[in-house]
PDB file of C-alpha atoms in Angstrom:
ATOM      1  CA  MET A   1    -112.692 -48.137  -4.755  1.00 54.00           C
ATOM      2  CA  LYS A   2    -110.859 -45.138  -6.151  1.00 86.00           C
ATOM      3  CA  ASN A   3    -110.271 -41.736  -4.632  1.00 94.00           C
ATOM      4  CA  VAL A   4    -112.684 -38.845  -4.651  1.00 97.00           C
ATOM      5  CA  ILE A   5    -110.854 -35.542  -5.019  1.00 98.00           C
ATOM      6  CA  VAL A   6    -112.578 -32.159  -4.803  1.00 98.00           C
ATOM      7  CA  ILE A   7    -110.857 -29.236  -6.506  1.00 98.00           C
ATOM      8  CA  MET A   8    -112.212 -26.125  -4.784  1.00 97.00           C
ATOM      9  CA  GLY A   9    -111.843 -22.359  -4.922  1.00 94.00           C
ATOM     10  CA  VAL A  10    -113.408 -19.249  -6.363  1.00 91.00           C
ATOM     11  CA  SER A  11    -114.563 -19.019  -9.951  1.00 83.00           C
ATOM     12  CA  GLY A  12    -111.688 -18.530 -12.362  1.00 84.00           C
ATOM     13  CA  CYS A  13    -109.004 -20.124 -10.189  1.00 90.00           C
ATOM     14  CA  GLY A  14    -108.676 -23.049 -12.602  1.00 90.00           C
ATOM     15  CA  LYS A  15    -110.800 -25.782 -11.035  1.00 94.00           C
ATOM     16  CA  THR A  16    -112.014 -27.190 -14.342  1.00 93.00           C
ATOM     17  CA  SER A  17    -108.671 -26.996 -16.158  1.00 94.00           C
ATOM     18  CA  VAL A  18    -106.827 -28.554 -13.219  1.00 97.00           C
ATOM     19  CA  GLY A  19    -109.540 -31.184 -12.729  1.00 98.00           C
ATOM     20  CA  GLU A  20    -109.570 -32.227 -16.386  1.00 98.00           C
ATOM     21  CA  LEU A  21    -105.798 -32.667 -16.578  1.00 98.00           C
ATOM     22  CA  LEU A  22    -105.663 -34.379 -13.182  1.00 97.00           C
ATOM     23  CA  SER A  23    -108.401 -36.731 -14.387  1.00 97.00           C
ATOM     24  CA  LYS A  24    -106.327 -37.734 -17.400  1.00 97.00           C
ATOM     25  CA  ARG A  25    -103.183 -38.184 -15.332  1.00 97.00           C
ATOM     26  CA  LEU A  26    -104.858 -40.260 -12.587  1.00 95.00           C
ATOM     27  CA  ASN A  27    -107.388 -42.032 -14.831  1.00 95.00           C
ATOM     28  CA  ILE A  28    -110.304 -40.980 -12.631  1.00 96.00           C
ATOM     29  CA  PRO A  29    -113.500 -39.452 -14.148  1.00 98.00           C
ATOM     30  CA  PHE A  30    -113.868 -35.664 -13.962  1.00 98.00           C
ATOM     31  CA  TYR A  31    -117.087 -33.815 -13.157  1.00 98.00           C
ATOM     32  CA  ASP A  32    -117.669 -30.081 -13.134  1.00 95.00           C
ATOM     33  CA  GLY A  33    -119.946 -29.062 -10.271  1.00 95.00           C
ATOM     34  CA  ASP A  34    -121.289 -26.200 -12.374  1.00 88.00           C
ATOM     35  CA  ASN A  35    -122.995 -28.750 -14.632  1.00 92.00           C
ATOM     36  CA  PHE A  36    -125.168 -29.835 -11.713  1.00 95.00           C
ATOM     37  CA  HIS A  37    -126.586 -26.363 -10.952  1.00 92.00           C
ATOM     38  CA  PRO A  38    -130.302 -25.969 -11.607  1.00 92.00           C
ATOM     39  CA  LYS A  39    -131.207 -23.583 -14.413  1.00 91.00           C
ATOM     40  CA  GLU A  40    -132.474 -20.983 -11.914  1.00 92.00           C
ATOM     41  CA  ASN A  41    -129.029 -20.709 -10.290  1.00 90.00           C
ATOM     42  CA  ILE A  42    -127.297 -20.247 -13.633  1.00 85.00           C
ATOM     43  CA  GLU A  43    -129.779 -17.568 -14.673  1.00 87.00           C
ATOM     44  CA  LYS A  44    -129.171 -15.660 -11.426  1.00 86.00           C
ATOM     45  CA  MET A  45    -125.412 -15.745 -11.878  1.00 77.00           C
ATOM     46  CA  LYS A  46    -125.688 -14.611 -15.504  1.00 77.00           C
ATOM     47  CA  ILE A  47    -127.376 -11.402 -14.344  1.00 81.00           C
ATOM     48  CA  ASN A  48    -124.901 -10.722 -11.498  1.00 75.00           C
ATOM     49  CA  ILE A  49    -127.045 -11.999  -8.640  1.00 81.00           C
ATOM     50  CA  PRO A  50    -124.944 -13.973  -6.152  1.00 76.00           C
ATOM     51  CA  LEU A  51    -126.457 -17.261  -5.037  1.00 81.00           C
ATOM     52  CA  THR A  52    -127.809 -17.582  -1.525  1.00 89.00           C
ATOM     53  CA  ASP A  53    -127.279 -20.579   0.744  1.00 91.00           C
ATOM     54  CA  LYS A  54    -130.908 -21.517   0.021  1.00 94.00           C
ATOM     55  CA  ASP A  55    -130.132 -21.496  -3.731  1.00 94.00           C
ATOM     56  CA  ARG A  56    -127.098 -23.703  -3.216  1.00 92.00           C
ATOM     57  CA  LEU A  57    -128.593 -26.299  -0.858  1.00 95.00           C
ATOM     58  CA  PRO A  58    -130.316 -28.577  -3.447  1.00 94.00           C
ATOM     59  CA  TRP A  59    -127.191 -28.379  -5.634  1.00 95.00           C
ATOM     60  CA  LEU A  60    -124.899 -29.332  -2.735  1.00 97.00           C
ATOM     61  CA  LYS A  61    -127.160 -32.232  -1.704  1.00 97.00           C
ATOM     62  CA  LYS A  62    -127.208 -33.530  -5.276  1.00 96.00           C
ATOM     63  CA  LEU A  63    -123.411 -33.349  -5.452  1.00 97.00           C
ATOM     64  CA  SER A  64    -123.124 -35.119  -2.091  1.00 98.00           C
ATOM     65  CA  LYS A  65    -125.247 -38.023  -3.358  1.00 97.00           C
ATOM     66  CA  ASN A  66    -123.106 -38.227  -6.483  1.00 97.00           C
ATOM     67  CA  ILE A  67    -119.899 -38.188  -4.410  1.00 98.00           C
ATOM     68  CA  THR A  68    -121.171 -41.159  -2.404  1.00 96.00           C
ATOM     69  CA  SER A  69    -121.943 -43.049  -5.612  1.00 96.00           C
ATOM     70  CA  TRP A  70    -118.606 -42.137  -7.245  1.00 97.00           C
ATOM     71  CA  LYS A  71    -116.706 -43.343  -4.173  1.00 96.00           C
ATOM     72  CA  LYS A  72    -118.416 -46.735  -4.371  1.00 94.00           C
ATOM     73  CA  ASN A  73    -117.661 -47.055  -8.072  1.00 93.00           C
ATOM     74  CA  GLU A  74    -114.898 -45.511 -10.151  1.00 94.00           C
ATOM     75  CA  GLY A  75    -113.877 -42.551  -7.957  1.00 96.00           C
ATOM     76  CA  ALA A  76    -114.073 -38.974  -9.194  1.00 98.00           C
ATOM     77  CA  ILE A  77    -112.475 -35.605  -9.466  1.00 98.00           C
ATOM     78  CA  LEU A  78    -115.026 -32.867  -8.842  1.00 98.00           C
ATOM     79  CA  ALA A  79    -114.531 -29.172  -9.535  1.00 97.00           C
ATOM     80  CA  CYS A  80    -116.707 -27.324  -7.039  1.00 96.00           C
ATOM     81  CA  SER A  81    -116.347 -23.901  -5.446  1.00 91.00           C
ATOM     82  CA  ALA A  82    -117.197 -25.253  -1.948  1.00 95.00           C
ATOM     83  CA  LEU A  83    -116.669 -21.750  -0.591  1.00 93.00           C
ATOM     84  CA  LYS A  84    -117.971 -22.269   2.948  1.00 95.00           C
ATOM     85  CA  GLU A  85    -117.228 -24.901   5.555  1.00 97.00           C
ATOM     86  CA  SER A  86    -120.966 -25.599   5.850  1.00 97.00           C
ATOM     87  CA  TYR A  87    -121.016 -26.447   2.112  1.00 97.00           C
ATOM     88  CA  ARG A  88    -118.024 -28.750   2.501  1.00 98.00           C
ATOM     89  CA  LYS A  89    -119.766 -30.562   5.363  1.00 98.00           C
ATOM     90  CA  ILE A  90    -122.790 -31.206   3.130  1.00 98.00           C
ATOM     91  CA  LEU A  91    -120.572 -32.406   0.275  1.00 98.00           C
ATOM     92  CA  ASN A  92    -118.656 -34.736   2.571  1.00 97.00           C
ATOM     93  CA  ALA A  93    -121.622 -35.872   4.664  1.00 96.00           C
ATOM     94  CA  ASP A  94    -120.611 -39.529   4.502  1.00 94.00           C
ATOM     95  CA  LYS A  95    -116.834 -38.909   4.498  1.00 96.00           C
ATOM     96  CA  SER A  96    -116.340 -40.069   0.901  1.00 95.00           C
ATOM     97  CA  ILE A  97    -113.947 -37.269  -0.053  1.00 97.00           C
ATOM     98  CA  ASP A  98    -110.321 -38.375   0.152  1.00 96.00           C
ATOM     99  CA  TYR A  99    -108.612 -35.109  -0.840  1.00 97.00           C
ATOM    100  CA  TRP A 100    -109.564 -31.462  -0.881  1.00 98.00           C
ATOM    101  CA  VAL A 101    -107.429 -29.407  -3.266  1.00 98.00           C
ATOM    102  CA  VAL A 102    -107.704 -25.713  -2.438  1.00 97.00           C
ATOM    103  CA  LEU A 103    -106.735 -23.516  -5.401  1.00 96.00           C
ATOM    104  CA  ASN A 104    -105.769 -19.965  -4.557  1.00 93.00           C
ATOM    105  CA  GLY A 105    -104.107 -17.040  -6.252  1.00 90.00           C
ATOM    106  CA  ASP A 106    -103.856 -13.323  -6.775  1.00 87.00           C
ATOM    107  CA  TYR A 107    -107.166 -11.470  -7.262  1.00 83.00           C
ATOM    108  CA  GLN A 108    -106.045  -9.743 -10.467  1.00 83.00           C
ATOM    109  CA  LEU A 109    -104.806 -12.986 -12.030  1.00 82.00           C
ATOM    110  CA  ILE A 110    -108.128 -14.703 -11.352  1.00 85.00           C
ATOM    111  CA  TYR A 111    -110.176 -11.680 -12.460  1.00 77.00           C
ATOM    112  CA  ASP A 112    -108.220 -11.550 -15.732  1.00 80.00           C
ATOM    113  CA  ARG A 113    -108.880 -15.242 -16.337  1.00 77.00           C
ATOM    114  CA  ILE A 114    -112.621 -14.844 -15.788  1.00 75.00           C
ATOM    115  CA  SER A 115    -112.709 -11.780 -18.055  1.00 71.00           C
ATOM    116  CA  LYS A 116    -111.166 -13.761 -20.932  1.00 71.00           C
ATOM    117  CA  ARG A 117    -113.568 -16.708 -20.747  1.00 61.00           C
ATOM    118  CA  LYS A 118    -116.121 -17.123 -23.494  1.00 62.00           C
ATOM    119  CA  ASN A 119    -119.601 -18.600 -23.056  1.00 57.00           C
ATOM    120  CA  HIS A 120    -119.402 -18.986 -19.282  1.00 51.00           C
ATOM    121  CA  PHE A 121    -122.256 -17.927 -17.030  1.00 51.00           C
ATOM    122  CA  MET A 122    -120.036 -16.527 -14.258  1.00 55.00           C
ATOM    123  CA  ASN A 123    -119.767 -12.760 -14.510  1.00 55.00           C
ATOM    124  CA  PRO A 124    -116.314 -11.395 -13.501  1.00 54.00           C
ATOM    125  CA  HIS A 125    -118.006  -8.901 -11.185  1.00 61.00           C
ATOM    126  CA  LEU A 126    -119.163 -11.762  -8.945  1.00 67.00           C
ATOM    127  CA  LEU A 127    -115.552 -12.675  -8.099  1.00 75.00           C
ATOM    128  CA  LYS A 128    -115.485 -10.167  -5.254  1.00 79.00           C
ATOM    129  CA  SER A 129    -118.556 -11.743  -3.620  1.00 75.00           C
ATOM    130  CA  GLN A 130    -116.990 -15.200  -3.954  1.00 81.00           C
ATOM    131  CA  ILE A 131    -113.752 -14.066  -2.328  1.00 84.00           C
ATOM    132  CA  GLU A 132    -115.732 -12.456   0.493  1.00 84.00           C
ATOM    133  CA  ALA A 133    -117.716 -15.675   1.004  1.00 84.00           C
ATOM    134  CA  LEU A 134    -114.659 -17.968   0.869  1.00 89.00           C
ATOM    135  CA  GLU A 135    -113.832 -19.650   4.162  1.00 95.00           C
ATOM    136  CA  VAL A 136    -110.366 -21.032   3.507  1.00 95.00           C
ATOM    137  CA  PRO A 137    -110.092 -24.466   5.130  1.00 97.00           C
ATOM    138  CA  ASN A 138    -107.182 -25.269   7.423  1.00 96.00           C
ATOM    139  CA  TYR A 139    -106.973 -28.728   5.806  1.00 96.00           C
ATOM    140  CA  GLY A 140    -106.424 -30.011   2.305  1.00 95.00           C
ATOM    141  CA  LEU A 141    -103.748 -29.442  -0.280  1.00 96.00           C
ATOM    142  CA  HIS A 142    -103.327 -25.684  -0.776  1.00 96.00           C
ATOM    143  CA  ILE A 143    -102.071 -24.904  -4.268  1.00 96.00           C
ATOM    144  CA  ASN A 144    -101.153 -21.506  -5.733  1.00 94.00           C
ATOM    145  CA  VAL A 145    -102.421 -21.153  -9.311  1.00 94.00           C
ATOM    146  CA  SER A 146     -99.764 -18.785 -10.615  1.00 92.00           C
ATOM    147  CA  GLY A 147     -97.774 -21.633 -12.211  1.00 92.00           C
ATOM    148  CA  SER A 148     -98.486 -23.452 -15.441  1.00 94.00           C
ATOM    149  CA  LEU A 149    -101.252 -26.042 -15.580  1.00 94.00           C
ATOM    150  CA  PRO A 150     -98.803 -28.986 -15.788  1.00 97.00           C
ATOM    151  CA  GLU A 151     -96.833 -27.594 -12.818  1.00 97.00           C
ATOM    152  CA  ILE A 152    -100.005 -27.267 -10.737  1.00 97.00           C
ATOM    153  CA  VAL A 153    -101.154 -30.807 -11.555  1.00 98.00           C
ATOM    154  CA  ASN A 154     -97.676 -32.255 -10.935  1.00 97.00           C
ATOM    155  CA  THR A 155     -97.649 -30.572  -7.517  1.00 97.00           C
ATOM    156  CA  ILE A 156    -101.065 -32.025  -6.655  1.00 97.00           C
ATOM    157  CA  ILE A 157    -100.042 -35.541  -7.710  1.00 96.00           C
ATOM    158  CA  GLN A 158     -96.808 -35.280  -5.742  1.00 96.00           C
ATOM    159  CA  LYS A 159     -98.673 -34.130  -2.623  1.00 94.00           C
ATOM    160  CA  ILE A 160    -101.272 -36.905  -2.974  1.00 93.00           C
ATOM    161  CA  LYS A 161     -98.519 -39.498  -3.294  1.00 89.00           C
ATOM    162  CA  THR A 162     -96.730 -38.214  -0.190  1.00 88.00           C
ATOM    163  CA  ASN A 163    -100.008 -38.181   1.794  1.00 76.00           C
ATOM    164  CA  ALA A 164    -101.019 -41.704   0.705  1.00 56.00           C
TER     165      ALA A 164
END
């Protein structure tokens, strides 16, 4: 059994970029939680409508089932906003998540990153609602995203090794 690592934080904080590089470095498959959203959720976000807890519930339950399967098989790195503690409890219903990596950073830095993305459904104007909804956990590996991608990933690997 390999580790299951969830990279969490608001849109634009670097979950996918960090997750992809971490996946290569640790040789664990990477999954982007956004790819599991139903079409209705994506359409809402494209037109600046924040998702409700009701919208998110089927998505979170689907991810939770996948996490259980990944834990039993090859492990996984999952990029998922996991903004609220109630969402994290659903995701980790059977305690399969080994590490939570909480990405955080300056609002303007994250807003600028979102604004520069091409072909992504997340509108930069929804960042404020995500920050307002974020319940920062008092557990996990808290990582500031102001450094370079390799620096961020090196820090995560170092922290995982010291916690193992």
